[in-house]
Amino acid sequence: MNRLQRALDALVERIDTPAPIVLADVMQDNIDRMQAFAAEHNLDVRPHVKTHKCVEIGRRQVKAGAVGITAGNVGEAEVFAAAGFDDIFIAYPIWTAGTKGPRIRKLAETIRLRIGVDSVAAINALADAMGEDAGRLEVVIEVDCGARRSGAPAEAAGGLAAAARNRGLVPAGVFTYPGHGSASPDARQGAALDQETALTTAVRSLSAAGITPDVVSAGSTPTVEFATGGVITEIRPGEYVFNDLNNTRLGACTEDQIALFVAGTVVSDWVPDQVILDVGTKVLGREGSPERGFGGIAGTNATLSKLNEYHGFLPLPEGFQPGVGTVLPVVPNHVCPVVVNFEEYIVTDSTGTSLERWPVDARGFLN
């Protein structure tokens, strides 16, 4: 029997579905493995908490050796700062609209805070928000390495860092995100090389402006295996803590390293060769396609072919016939969208004998 199904069977009478199940022992192995990888290559780990949004998991990452955490927005940073995390990097080009300016200033008074920037306009807005306390805030210049997301050209990093310095902010270094490494298994190494090239160019640009970076920060889970050389000082993986089907397909993890799945119940079986699960877009998000599916059933080759808000359509391969009431372990394509849909995790281990509930503390904090 599949390991995830075995753990689920031990829990099934004690939980309601749909529910996110975390195998704490597998998760801890993932945390320790990443930390050991970083130590081997003389890198710092700054995990991205957007994947789990959970204070308890963040504490385990820091206890294992992480130098701090990465957040995706001000709200996430506030939740973790209130829980005692004192070294936070918001790896996003924040624009200080509404209440964000005062909130950033307050955070910078109590913790070591770094914020991503990729424009002079954002730098000036942050400096205006910080006022006479500008020297408390560190900024990290975001450069594009081929993902075509946010990020300035690498050769512009020095000019942006100088602009931050001129406004009294502290230019701490550079970062990038090699998102194009998720395109296919073959894309991972090439994206990591693009990342190294862009960061090297950015560091040279900073040096030309008379600035020595304290941090040269790289992501992500699919490419981290290849982020081991050159100027990189820090890695920011997020999904590694749980892993998912996408990372399995990319070769970034094995099936045995998946630490989160969703318990879903078969609620209808009237259509021949298909059942309906209580797992829809409100649980899994919308990542997927009819060709690769919208999530898979652990231990089988069955994949969800379609999702409505509360319905998951599961075509049944030959020899697999779960009846109404059967509870199945659904592995998401992408784990991050799943987390934001639940207030708590059901936490157990690979045997399913223990049961704890951990809050998803930063759920709903999107700005």
PDB file of N, CA and C in Angstrom, residues 97-170:
ATOM      1  N   ALA A  97       1.724  51.777  -1.102  1.00  0.00           N
ATOM      2  CA  ALA A  97       0.401  52.389  -1.135  1.00  0.00           C
ATOM      3  C   ALA A  97      -0.343  52.104   0.164  1.00  0.00           C
ATOM      4  N   GLY A  98      -1.364  52.911   0.423  1.00  0.00           N
ATOM      5  CA  GLY A  98      -2.213  52.683   1.587  1.00  0.00           C
ATOM      6  C   GLY A  98      -1.432  52.692   2.886  1.00  0.00           C
ATOM      7  N   THR A  99      -1.587  51.629   3.650  1.00  0.00           N
ATOM      8  CA  THR A  99      -0.944  51.540   4.967  1.00  0.00           C
ATOM      9  C   THR A  99       0.437  50.911   4.921  1.00  0.00           C
ATOM     10  N   LYS A 100       0.904  50.513   3.749  1.00  0.00           N
ATOM     11  CA  LYS A 100       2.137  49.721   3.692  1.00  0.00           C
ATOM     12  C   LYS A 100       3.358  50.505   4.158  1.00  0.00           C
ATOM     13  N   GLY A 101       3.422  51.780   3.856  1.00  0.00           N
ATOM     14  CA  GLY A 101       4.568  52.569   4.292  1.00  0.00           C
ATOM     15  C   GLY A 101       4.746  52.561   5.798  1.00  0.00           C
ATOM     16  N   PRO A 102       3.728  52.957   6.573  1.00  0.00           N
ATOM     17  CA  PRO A 102       3.857  52.919   8.030  1.00  0.00           C
ATOM     18  C   PRO A 102       4.104  51.515   8.584  1.00  0.00           C
ATOM     19  N   ARG A 103       3.527  50.515   7.951  1.00  0.00           N
ATOM     20  CA  ARG A 103       3.717  49.144   8.433  1.00  0.00           C
ATOM     21  C   ARG A 103       5.159  48.702   8.221  1.00  0.00           C
ATOM     22  N   ILE A 104       5.723  49.055   7.074  1.00  0.00           N
ATOM     23  CA  ILE A 104       7.117  48.721   6.814  1.00  0.00           C
ATOM     24  C   ILE A 104       8.030  49.436   7.807  1.00  0.00           C
ATOM     25  N   ARG A 105       7.754  50.686   8.046  1.00  0.00           N
ATOM     26  CA  ARG A 105       8.566  51.458   8.987  1.00  0.00           C
ATOM     27  C   ARG A 105       8.513  50.827  10.380  1.00  0.00           C
ATOM     28  N   LYS A 106       7.330  50.390  10.792  1.00  0.00           N
ATOM     29  CA  LYS A 106       7.191  49.763  12.108  1.00  0.00           C
ATOM     30  C   LYS A 106       7.970  48.454  12.173  1.00  0.00           C
ATOM     31  N   LEU A 107       7.887  47.651  11.113  1.00  0.00           N
ATOM     32  CA  LEU A 107       8.645  46.398  11.078  1.00  0.00           C
ATOM     33  C   LEU A 107      10.140  46.655  11.180  1.00  0.00           C
ATOM     34  N   ALA A 108      10.611  47.650  10.439  1.00  0.00           N
ATOM     35  CA  ALA A 108      12.045  47.940  10.412  1.00  0.00           C
ATOM     36  C   ALA A 108      12.565  48.434  11.749  1.00  0.00           C
ATOM     37  N   GLU A 109      11.672  48.892  12.613  1.00  0.00           N
ATOM     38  CA  GLU A 109      12.084  49.345  13.947  1.00  0.00           C
ATOM     39  C   GLU A 109      12.419  48.187  14.872  1.00  0.00           C
ATOM     40  N   THR A 110      11.864  47.002  14.577  1.00  0.00           N
ATOM     41  CA  THR A 110      11.969  45.896  15.533  1.00  0.00           C
ATOM     42  C   THR A 110      12.723  44.680  15.010  1.00  0.00           C
ATOM     43  N   ILE A 111      12.854  44.558  13.688  1.00  0.00           N
ATOM     44  CA  ILE A 111      13.540  43.390  13.118  1.00  0.00           C
ATOM     45  C   ILE A 111      14.513  43.855  12.040  1.00  0.00           C
ATOM     46  N   ARG A 112      15.379  42.944  11.613  1.00  0.00           N
ATOM     47  CA  ARG A 112      16.183  43.195  10.424  1.00  0.00           C
ATOM     48  C   ARG A 112      15.301  42.915   9.222  1.00  0.00           C
ATOM     49  N   LEU A 113      14.982  43.969   8.479  1.00  0.00           N
ATOM     50  CA  LEU A 113      14.044  43.871   7.379  1.00  0.00           C
ATOM     51  C   LEU A 113      14.733  44.232   6.078  1.00  0.00           C
ATOM     52  N   ARG A 114      14.574  43.349   5.090  1.00  0.00           N
ATOM     53  CA  ARG A 114      15.026  43.610   3.733  1.00  0.00           C
ATOM     54  C   ARG A 114      13.820  43.558   2.811  1.00  0.00           C
ATOM     55  N   ILE A 115      13.819  44.439   1.812  1.00  0.00           N
ATOM     56  CA  ILE A 115      12.716  44.486   0.854  1.00  0.00           C
ATOM     57  C   ILE A 115      13.284  44.523  -0.556  1.00  0.00           C
ATOM     58  N   GLY A 116      12.645  43.792  -1.466  1.00  0.00           N
ATOM     59  CA  GLY A 116      13.058  43.796  -2.859  1.00  0.00           C
ATOM     60  C   GLY A 116      12.612  45.054  -3.572  1.00  0.00           C
ATOM     61  N   VAL A 117      13.469  45.571  -4.454  1.00  0.00           N
ATOM     62  CA  VAL A 117      13.132  46.725  -5.289  1.00  0.00           C
ATOM     63  C   VAL A 117      13.673  46.486  -6.694  1.00  0.00           C
ATOM     64  N   ASP A 118      12.965  47.051  -7.690  1.00  0.00           N
ATOM     65  CA  ASP A 118      13.497  46.955  -9.049  1.00  0.00           C
ATOM     66  C   ASP A 118      13.286  48.242  -9.835  1.00  0.00           C
ATOM     67  N   SER A 119      13.016  49.359  -9.132  1.00  0.00           N
ATOM     68  CA  SER A 119      12.822  50.635  -9.824  1.00  0.00           C
ATOM     69  C   SER A 119      13.191  51.791  -8.907  1.00  0.00           C
ATOM     70  N   VAL A 120      13.565  52.886  -9.507  1.00  0.00           N
ATOM     71  CA  VAL A 120      13.858  54.105  -8.735  1.00  0.00           C
ATOM     72  C   VAL A 120      12.594  54.609  -8.066  1.00  0.00           C
ATOM     73  N   ALA A 121      11.454  54.481  -8.740  1.00  0.00           N
ATOM     74  CA  ALA A 121      10.194  54.942  -8.155  1.00  0.00           C
ATOM     75  C   ALA A 121       9.908  54.230  -6.834  1.00  0.00           C
ATOM     76  N   ALA A 122      10.092  52.902  -6.801  1.00  0.00           N
ATOM     77  CA  ALA A 122       9.852  52.144  -5.570  1.00  0.00           C
ATOM     78  C   ALA A 122      10.863  52.525  -4.493  1.00  0.00           C
ATOM     79  N   ILE A 123      12.107  52.752  -4.902  1.00  0.00           N
ATOM     80  CA  ILE A 123      13.138  53.168  -3.949  1.00  0.00           C
ATOM     81  C   ILE A 123      12.753  54.495  -3.304  1.00  0.00           C
ATOM     82  N   ASN A 124      12.326  55.457  -4.109  1.00  0.00           N
ATOM     83  CA  ASN A 124      11.947  56.756  -3.572  1.00  0.00           C
ATOM     84  C   ASN A 124      10.727  56.651  -2.663  1.00  0.00           C
ATOM     85  N   ALA A 125       9.775  55.811  -3.035  1.00  0.00           N
ATOM     86  CA  ALA A 125       8.581  55.643  -2.202  1.00  0.00           C
ATOM     87  C   ALA A 125       8.943  55.035  -0.847  1.00  0.00           C
ATOM     88  N   LEU A 126       9.825  54.042  -0.844  1.00  0.00           N
ATOM     89  CA  LEU A 126      10.262  53.445   0.414  1.00  0.00           C
ATOM     90  C   LEU A 126      11.018  54.452   1.265  1.00  0.00           C
ATOM     91  N   ALA A 127      11.898  55.227   0.650  1.00  0.00           N
ATOM     92  CA  ALA A 127      12.656  56.223   1.394  1.00  0.00           C
ATOM     93  C   ALA A 127      11.729  57.277   1.997  1.00  0.00           C
ATOM     94  N   ASP A 128      10.731  57.694   1.237  1.00  0.00           N
ATOM     95  CA  ASP A 128       9.767  58.658   1.752  1.00  0.00           C
ATOM     96  C   ASP A 128       9.000  58.072   2.932  1.00  0.00           C
ATOM     97  N   ALA A 129       8.629  56.794   2.824  1.00  0.00           N
ATOM     98  CA  ALA A 129       7.888  56.150   3.908  1.00  0.00           C
ATOM     99  C   ALA A 129       8.728  56.019   5.172  1.00  0.00           C
ATOM    100  N   MET A 130      10.017  55.751   5.012  1.00  0.00           N
ATOM    101  CA  MET A 130      10.904  55.572   6.164  1.00  0.00           C
ATOM    102  C   MET A 130      11.326  56.895   6.785  1.00  0.00           C
ATOM    103  N   GLY A 131      11.351  57.956   5.991  1.00  0.00           N
ATOM    104  CA  GLY A 131      11.736  59.258   6.529  1.00  0.00           C
ATOM    105  C   GLY A 131      13.128  59.241   7.132  1.00  0.00           C
ATOM    106  N   GLU A 132      13.240  59.775   8.320  1.00  0.00           N
ATOM    107  CA  GLU A 132      14.546  59.864   8.980  1.00  0.00           C
ATOM    108  C   GLU A 132      15.081  58.500   9.413  1.00  0.00           C
ATOM    109  N   ASP A 133      14.237  57.485   9.336  1.00  0.00           N
ATOM    110  CA  ASP A 133      14.665  56.128   9.693  1.00  0.00           C
ATOM    111  C   ASP A 133      15.067  55.304   8.474  1.00  0.00           C
ATOM    112  N   ALA A 134      15.343  55.947   7.344  1.00  0.00           N
ATOM    113  CA  ALA A 134      15.664  55.220   6.121  1.00  0.00           C
ATOM    114  C   ALA A 134      16.825  54.257   6.319  1.00  0.00           C
ATOM    115  N   GLY A 135      17.779  54.614   7.162  1.00  0.00           N
ATOM    116  CA  GLY A 135      18.944  53.765   7.382  1.00  0.00           C
ATOM    117  C   GLY A 135      18.645  52.457   8.082  1.00  0.00           C
ATOM    118  N   ARG A 136      17.422  52.314   8.575  1.00  0.00           N
ATOM    119  CA  ARG A 136      17.028  51.046   9.206  1.00  0.00           C
ATOM    120  C   ARG A 136      16.618  49.996   8.181  1.00  0.00           C
ATOM    121  N   LEU A 137      16.299  50.437   6.966  1.00  0.00           N
ATOM    122  CA  LEU A 137      15.740  49.516   5.969  1.00  0.00           C
ATOM    123  C   LEU A 137      16.784  49.119   4.939  1.00  0.00           C
ATOM    124  N   GLU A 138      16.961  47.816   4.764  1.00  0.00           N
ATOM    125  CA  GLU A 138      17.830  47.289   3.722  1.00  0.00           C
ATOM    126  C   GLU A 138      16.991  46.961   2.487  1.00  0.00           C
ATOM    127  N   VAL A 139      17.523  47.280   1.328  1.00  0.00           N
ATOM    128  CA  VAL A 139      16.847  46.917   0.086  1.00  0.00           C
ATOM    129  C   VAL A 139      17.756  45.989  -0.719  1.00  0.00           C
ATOM    130  N   VAL A 140      17.119  45.074  -1.429  1.00  0.00           N
ATOM    131  CA  VAL A 140      17.829  44.110  -2.266  1.00  0.00           C
ATOM    132  C   VAL A 140      17.315  44.298  -3.687  1.00  0.00           C
ATOM    133  N   ILE A 141      18.222  44.537  -4.606  1.00  0.00           N
ATOM    134  CA  ILE A 141      17.836  44.831  -5.982  1.00  0.00           C
ATOM    135  C   ILE A 141      17.440  43.535  -6.696  1.00  0.00           C
ATOM    136  N   GLU A 142      16.236  43.529  -7.246  1.00  0.00           N
ATOM    137  CA  GLU A 142      15.786  42.366  -8.010  1.00  0.00           C
ATOM    138  C   GLU A 142      16.173  42.522  -9.464  1.00  0.00           C
ATOM    139  N   VAL A 143      16.785  41.472 -10.015  1.00  0.00           N
ATOM    140  CA  VAL A 143      17.144  41.466 -11.433  1.00  0.00           C
ATOM    141  C   VAL A 143      16.475  40.277 -12.112  1.00  0.00           C
ATOM    142  N   ASP A 144      16.213  40.438 -13.385  1.00  0.00           N
ATOM    143  CA  ASP A 144      15.601  39.363 -14.170  1.00  0.00           C
ATOM    144  C   ASP A 144      16.680  38.450 -14.732  1.00  0.00           C
ATOM    145  N   CYS A 145      16.461  37.151 -14.648  1.00  0.00           N
ATOM    146  CA  CYS A 145      17.437  36.205 -15.208  1.00  0.00           C
ATOM    147  C   CYS A 145      16.826  35.349 -16.312  1.00  0.00           C
ATOM    148  N   GLY A 146      15.658  35.767 -16.827  1.00  0.00           N
ATOM    149  CA  GLY A 146      15.044  35.031 -17.919  1.00  0.00           C
ATOM    150  C   GLY A 146      13.615  34.615 -17.667  1.00  0.00           C
ATOM    151  N   ALA A 147      13.123  34.786 -16.445  1.00  0.00           N
ATOM    152  CA  ALA A 147      11.744  34.419 -16.138  1.00  0.00           C
ATOM    153  C   ALA A 147      10.757  35.433 -16.700  1.00  0.00           C
ATOM    154  N   ARG A 148      11.229  36.631 -17.007  1.00  0.00           N
ATOM    155  CA  ARG A 148      10.397  37.705 -17.540  1.00  0.00           C
ATOM    156  C   ARG A 148       9.238  38.016 -16.598  1.00  0.00           C
ATOM    157  N   ARG A 149       9.577  38.128 -15.332  1.00  0.00           N
ATOM    158  CA  ARG A 149       8.604  38.487 -14.314  1.00  0.00           C
ATOM    159  C   ARG A 149       9.006  39.884 -13.845  1.00  0.00           C
ATOM    160  N   SER A 150       9.059  40.155 -12.556  1.00  0.00           N
ATOM    161  CA  SER A 150       9.626  41.408 -12.081  1.00  0.00           C
ATOM    162  C   SER A 150      11.144  41.292 -12.064  1.00  0.00           C
ATOM    163  N   GLY A 151      11.812  42.425 -11.967  1.00  0.00           N
ATOM    164  CA  GLY A 151      13.267  42.423 -11.959  1.00  0.00           C
ATOM    165  C   GLY A 151      13.840  43.281 -13.066  1.00  0.00           C
ATOM    166  N   ALA A 152      14.808  44.126 -12.688  1.00  0.00           N
ATOM    167  CA  ALA A 152      15.480  44.993 -13.652  1.00  0.00           C
ATOM    168  C   ALA A 152      16.520  44.210 -14.440  1.00  0.00           C
ATOM    169  N   PRO A 153      16.992  44.760 -15.554  1.00  0.00           N
ATOM    170  CA  PRO A 153      18.147  44.132 -16.224  1.00  0.00           C
ATOM    171  C   PRO A 153      19.326  44.071 -15.260  1.00  0.00           C
ATOM    172  N   ALA A 154      20.093  42.998 -15.324  1.00  0.00           N
ATOM    173  CA  ALA A 154      21.167  42.797 -14.351  1.00  0.00           C
ATOM    174  C   ALA A 154      22.166  43.946 -14.346  1.00  0.00           C
ATOM    175  N   GLU A 155      22.426  44.523 -15.521  1.00  0.00           N
ATOM    176  CA  GLU A 155      23.416  45.592 -15.600  1.00  0.00           C
ATOM    177  C   GLU A 155      22.920  46.898 -14.971  1.00  0.00           C
ATOM    178  N   ALA A 156      21.616  46.968 -14.657  1.00  0.00           N
ATOM    179  CA  ALA A 156      21.062  48.165 -14.016  1.00  0.00           C
ATOM    180  C   ALA A 156      21.137  48.108 -12.496  1.00  0.00           C
ATOM    181  N   ALA A 157      21.592  47.005 -11.943  1.00  0.00           N
ATOM    182  CA  ALA A 157      21.568  46.828 -10.488  1.00  0.00           C
ATOM    183  C   ALA A 157      22.381  47.890  -9.765  1.00  0.00           C
ATOM    184  N   GLY A 158      23.548  48.227 -10.284  1.00  0.00           N
ATOM    185  CA  GLY A 158      24.397  49.193  -9.618  1.00  0.00           C
ATOM    186  C   GLY A 158      23.762  50.563  -9.524  1.00  0.00           C
ATOM    187  N   GLY A 159      23.133  50.986 -10.618  1.00  0.00           N
ATOM    188  CA  GLY A 159      22.467  52.282 -10.601  1.00  0.00           C
ATOM    189  C   GLY A 159      21.327  52.329  -9.597  1.00  0.00           C
ATOM    190  N   LEU A 160      20.570  51.240  -9.510  1.00  0.00           N
ATOM    191  CA  LEU A 160      19.473  51.190  -8.539  1.00  0.00           C
ATOM    192  C   LEU A 160      20.001  51.166  -7.104  1.00  0.00           C
ATOM    193  N   ALA A 161      21.053  50.408  -6.874  1.00  0.00           N
ATOM    194  CA  ALA A 161      21.648  50.368  -5.539  1.00  0.00           C
ATOM    195  C   ALA A 161      22.183  51.741  -5.137  1.00  0.00           C
ATOM    196  N   ALA A 162      22.798  52.433  -6.088  1.00  0.00           N
ATOM    197  CA  ALA A 162      23.305  53.780  -5.800  1.00  0.00           C
ATOM    198  C   ALA A 162      22.165  54.739  -5.492  1.00  0.00           C
ATOM    199  N   ALA A 163      21.053  54.599  -6.225  1.00  0.00           N
ATOM    200  CA  ALA A 163      19.886  55.440  -5.958  1.00  0.00           C
ATOM    201  C   ALA A 163      19.352  55.201  -4.546  1.00  0.00           C
ATOM    202  N   ALA A 164      19.339  53.928  -4.122  1.00  0.00           N
ATOM    203  CA  ALA A 164      18.900  53.613  -2.757  1.00  0.00           C
ATOM    204  C   ALA A 164      19.849  54.217  -1.734  1.00  0.00           C
ATOM    205  N   ARG A 165      21.130  54.072  -1.973  1.00  0.00           N
ATOM    206  CA  ARG A 165      22.120  54.644  -1.059  1.00  0.00           C
ATOM    207  C   ARG A 165      21.967  56.155  -0.961  1.00  0.00           C
ATOM    208  N   ASN A 166      21.726  56.816  -2.082  1.00  0.00           N
ATOM    209  CA  ASN A 166      21.586  58.265  -2.095  1.00  0.00           C
ATOM    210  C   ASN A 166      20.364  58.743  -1.323  1.00  0.00           C
ATOM    211  N   ARG A 167      19.361  57.863  -1.201  1.00  0.00           N
ATOM    212  CA  ARG A 167      18.161  58.217  -0.430  1.00  0.00           C
ATOM    213  C   ARG A 167      18.252  57.781   1.018  1.00  0.00           C
ATOM    214  N   GLY A 168      19.391  57.252   1.439  1.00  0.00           N
ATOM    215  CA  GLY A 168      19.586  56.876   2.831  1.00  0.00           C
ATOM    216  C   GLY A 168      19.240  55.447   3.161  1.00  0.00           C
ATOM    217  N   LEU A 169      18.709  54.696   2.183  1.00  0.00           N
ATOM    218  CA  LEU A 169      18.448  53.272   2.398  1.00  0.00           C
ATOM    219  C   LEU A 169      19.759  52.496   2.322  1.00  0.00           C
ATOM    220  N   VAL A 170      19.736  51.243   2.781  1.00  0.00           N
ATOM    221  CA  VAL A 170      20.934  50.417   2.790  1.00  0.00           C
ATOM    222  C   VAL A 170      20.840  49.390   1.663  1.00  0.00           C
TER     223      VAL A 170
END
